[in-house]
């Protein structure tokens, strides 16, 4: 079995296969030996679990997942990594690599086809250029998954795990809170990767809620209002909602008053249930 965090081993494998890192594909591979075992350990998987990994690289996290899970299916876009993974994961018979773009993958069909009835988890060191679309797809598609454990840039982690109603919250925070309970697991320094990125990272886990925490009658309207409300952070909630949603300002102000909020209330101070109440009021006045 290869030591996939040993720099000499990695360099040897990469040079034998003529592999060069692609910045465009977000290829920063983990070389800190403590990170992947800890990520796999804290992702919640056990010997009965199915795991989807996004982006295998040379398989350093894949191997840790394969040691602990029943089955690992890894979606990797870069076909140049396939012969490398054939070699580095040769000892595992519970790993399947799918050479595809995760954003073009039908994950619901994949789960049904590959995992038949197993509790399914997602665990990945995400390519940073697609952090938001991947997380939003995983949450919004209401996939039958238990938890999503991902490494993201530290700034993104702060936003994803922020309490709704605090300064760091944004529209993505509201979505994450609606579909899951997010927690920060641990920090990872830039030096833990090869090549080292410019910024530090953080591993977070989103435990998927079976039911949303708050009841919303019109989800599409709620998220449209949330995107508008957080779209122009320097404006008051009434200004950003009315311009972002194209709703007359009088209606938004009336809704804000009926909710009992001050007219100059700012979006960042509104909590989850308050945002829900506001969207219900706006809907009722339209
Ligand atoms: N898991 C490895 C590790 O931790 O060292 C590699 C992580 S690296 C940050 C991201 C990986 O995602 C790369 O292997 C890259 O080729 C792959 N990737 C990039 N874009 C992708 C996409 N759209 N779909 C699937 N994989 C992608």
CSV table of N, CA and C and ligand atoms in Angstrom, one decimal, residues 19 22 24-31 36 39 53-62 74-78 81 98 100-105 124-130 134 151 193-194, ligand 1:
chain,number,residue,atom,x,y,z
A,19,UNK,N,2.2,13.4,-14.9
A,19,UNK,CA,1.1,14.2,-14.5
A,19,UNK,C,1.5,15.6,-14.1
A,22,UNK,N,-3.2,20.8,-12.4
A,22,UNK,CA,-4.0,21.8,-13.1
A,22,UNK,C,-4.7,22.8,-12.1
A,24,UNK,N,-6.6,25.2,-12.9
A,24,UNK,CA,-8.0,25.4,-13.3
A,24,UNK,C,-9.0,24.4,-12.7
A,25,UNK,N,-8.4,23.2,-12.5
A,25,UNK,CA,-9.3,22.1,-11.9
A,25,UNK,C,-9.2,22.1,-10.3
A,26,UNK,N,-8.5,23.1,-9.8
A,26,UNK,CA,-8.4,23.2,-8.3
A,26,UNK,C,-7.6,22.0,-7.7
A,27,UNK,N,-6.6,21.6,-8.4
A,27,UNK,CA,-5.8,20.5,-7.9
A,27,UNK,C,-4.8,20.8,-6.9
A,28,UNK,N,-5.2,20.8,-5.6
A,28,UNK,CA,-4.3,20.9,-4.5
A,28,UNK,C,-4.5,19.6,-3.7
A,29,UNK,N,-3.5,18.8,-3.6
A,29,UNK,CA,-3.6,17.5,-3.0
A,29,UNK,C,-3.1,17.5,-1.5
A,30,UNK,N,-3.8,16.8,-0.7
A,30,UNK,CA,-3.5,16.8,0.8
A,30,UNK,C,-2.2,16.0,1.0
A,31,UNK,N,-1.2,16.6,1.7
A,31,UNK,CA,0.0,15.9,2.0
A,31,UNK,C,0.2,15.9,3.5
A,36,UNK,N,-6.6,13.5,6.3
A,36,UNK,CA,-7.6,12.6,5.6
A,36,UNK,C,-8.2,11.6,6.6
A,39,UNK,N,-10.7,13.5,8.7
A,39,UNK,CA,-11.9,13.8,7.9
A,39,UNK,C,-12.8,12.6,7.7
A,53,UNK,N,-17.4,10.5,-3.1
A,53,UNK,CA,-16.3,11.5,-3.0
A,53,UNK,C,-16.3,12.3,-4.3
A,54,UNK,N,-16.0,13.6,-4.2
A,54,UNK,CA,-15.9,14.4,-5.4
A,54,UNK,C,-14.5,14.8,-5.5
A,55,UNK,N,-13.8,14.4,-6.6
A,55,UNK,CA,-12.4,14.7,-6.9
A,55,UNK,C,-11.5,13.9,-6.1
A,56,UNK,N,-10.9,12.8,-6.7
A,56,UNK,CA,-10.1,11.9,-6.0
A,56,UNK,C,-8.6,12.3,-5.9
A,57,UNK,N,-8.2,13.1,-6.8
A,57,UNK,CA,-6.8,13.5,-6.9
A,57,UNK,C,-6.0,12.2,-7.1
A,58,UNK,N,-5.0,11.9,-6.2
A,58,UNK,CA,-4.3,10.6,-6.3
A,58,UNK,C,-4.8,9.6,-5.3
A,59,UNK,N,-6.0,9.9,-4.7
A,59,UNK,CA,-6.6,8.9,-3.9
A,59,UNK,C,-6.3,8.9,-2.4
A,60,UNK,N,-5.8,10.0,-1.9
A,60,UNK,CA,-5.3,10.0,-0.5
A,60,UNK,C,-6.5,10.0,0.5
A,61,UNK,N,-7.6,10.7,0.2
A,61,UNK,CA,-8.8,10.7,1.0
A,61,UNK,C,-9.6,9.4,0.6
A,62,UNK,N,-9.6,9.1,-0.6
A,62,UNK,CA,-10.4,7.9,-1.1
A,62,UNK,C,-10.0,6.7,-0.3
A,74,UNK,N,-16.3,7.5,-6.4
A,74,UNK,CA,-15.6,8.8,-6.5
A,74,UNK,C,-15.8,9.4,-7.9
A,75,UNK,N,-16.2,10.6,-8.0
A,75,UNK,CA,-16.4,11.3,-9.3
A,75,UNK,C,-15.2,12.2,-9.5
A,76,UNK,N,-14.4,11.9,-10.5
A,76,UNK,CA,-13.2,12.6,-10.8
A,76,UNK,C,-13.2,13.1,-12.3
A,77,UNK,N,-13.1,14.4,-12.5
A,77,UNK,CA,-13.2,14.9,-13.9
A,77,UNK,C,-11.9,14.7,-14.7
A,78,UNK,N,-10.7,14.7,-14.1
A,78,UNK,CA,-9.5,14.6,-14.8
A,78,UNK,C,-9.1,13.2,-15.2
A,81,UNK,N,-5.9,11.4,-14.2
A,81,UNK,CA,-5.7,10.8,-12.9
A,81,UNK,C,-6.1,9.3,-12.8
A,98,UNK,N,-15.7,7.3,-11.2
A,98,UNK,CA,-16.5,7.7,-12.3
A,98,UNK,C,-15.8,8.9,-12.9
A,100,UNK,N,-16.2,11.8,-14.6
A,100,UNK,CA,-17.2,12.7,-15.0
A,100,UNK,C,-17.1,14.1,-14.2
A,101,UNK,N,-17.8,15.1,-14.8
A,101,UNK,CA,-17.9,16.4,-14.1
A,101,UNK,C,-19.1,16.2,-13.0
A,102,UNK,N,-18.8,16.5,-11.8
A,102,UNK,CA,-19.8,16.3,-10.7
A,102,UNK,C,-21.0,17.2,-11.0
A,103,UNK,N,-20.8,18.3,-11.6
A,103,UNK,CA,-22.0,19.2,-11.9
A,103,UNK,C,-22.8,18.7,-13.0
A,104,UNK,N,-22.3,17.7,-13.8
A,104,UNK,CA,-23.2,17.2,-14.8
A,104,UNK,C,-23.6,15.7,-14.5
A,105,UNK,N,-23.4,15.4,-13.2
A,105,UNK,CA,-23.8,14.0,-12.8
A,105,UNK,C,-25.2,14.0,-12.2
A,124,UNK,N,-15.5,15.1,0.8
A,124,UNK,CA,-14.7,15.6,-0.3
A,124,UNK,C,-13.8,16.7,0.1
A,125,UNK,N,-12.6,16.8,-0.5
A,125,UNK,CA,-11.8,18.0,-0.5
A,125,UNK,C,-12.2,18.7,-1.8
A,126,UNK,N,-13.1,19.6,-1.7
A,126,UNK,CA,-13.7,20.1,-2.9
A,126,UNK,C,-12.7,21.0,-3.8
A,127,UNK,N,-12.8,20.9,-5.1
A,127,UNK,CA,-12.1,21.9,-5.9
A,127,UNK,C,-12.8,23.2,-5.7
A,128,UNK,N,-12.0,24.2,-5.2
A,128,UNK,CA,-12.6,25.4,-4.7
A,128,UNK,C,-13.4,26.2,-5.7
A,129,UNK,N,-13.1,26.1,-7.0
A,129,UNK,CA,-13.8,26.9,-8.0
A,129,UNK,C,-15.3,26.5,-8.1
A,130,UNK,N,-15.7,25.3,-7.6
A,130,UNK,CA,-17.1,24.9,-7.6
A,130,UNK,C,-17.7,24.6,-6.2
A,134,UNK,N,-21.6,23.1,-6.0
A,134,UNK,CA,-21.7,21.7,-5.5
A,134,UNK,C,-22.5,21.6,-4.2
A,151,UNK,N,-14.0,19.9,2.7
A,151,UNK,CA,-13.0,20.9,2.9
A,151,UNK,C,-13.3,22.1,2.0
A,193,UNK,N,-1.2,21.2,1.8
A,193,UNK,CA,-1.5,20.8,0.5
A,193,UNK,C,-0.3,20.9,-0.4
A,194,UNK,N,-0.3,20.1,-1.5
A,194,UNK,CA,0.7,20.2,-2.6
A,194,UNK,C,0.0,20.4,-3.9
B,1,LIG,N1,-9.2,14.4,-2.9
B,1,LIG,C1,-7.8,14.8,-3.3
B,1,LIG,C2,-7.1,15.3,-2.1
B,1,LIG,O1,-7.7,15.5,-1.0
B,1,LIG,O2,-5.8,15.4,-2.2
B,1,LIG,C3,-7.9,15.9,-4.4
B,1,LIG,C4,-8.6,17.1,-4.0
B,1,LIG,S1,-8.4,18.4,-5.2
B,1,LIG,C5,-8.7,19.8,-4.1
B,1,LIG,C6,-9.9,18.5,-6.1
B,1,LIG,C7,-10.0,17.3,-7.1
B,1,LIG,O3,-11.3,17.5,-7.8
B,1,LIG,C8,-9.0,17.2,-8.2
B,1,LIG,O4,-8.6,15.9,-8.3
B,1,LIG,C9,-9.7,17.7,-9.5
B,1,LIG,O5,-9.2,17.0,-10.7
B,1,LIG,C10,-11.1,17.2,-9.2
B,1,LIG,N2,-12.1,18.0,-9.9
B,1,LIG,C11,-12.1,19.3,-10.4
B,1,LIG,N3,-13.2,19.7,-10.9
B,1,LIG,C12,-14.0,18.6,-10.9
B,1,LIG,C13,-15.4,18.4,-11.3
B,1,LIG,N4,-16.1,19.4,-11.9
B,1,LIG,N5,-16.0,17.2,-11.1
B,1,LIG,C14,-15.2,16.2,-10.5
B,1,LIG,N6,-14.0,16.4,-10.1
B,1,LIG,C15,-13.4,17.6,-10.2
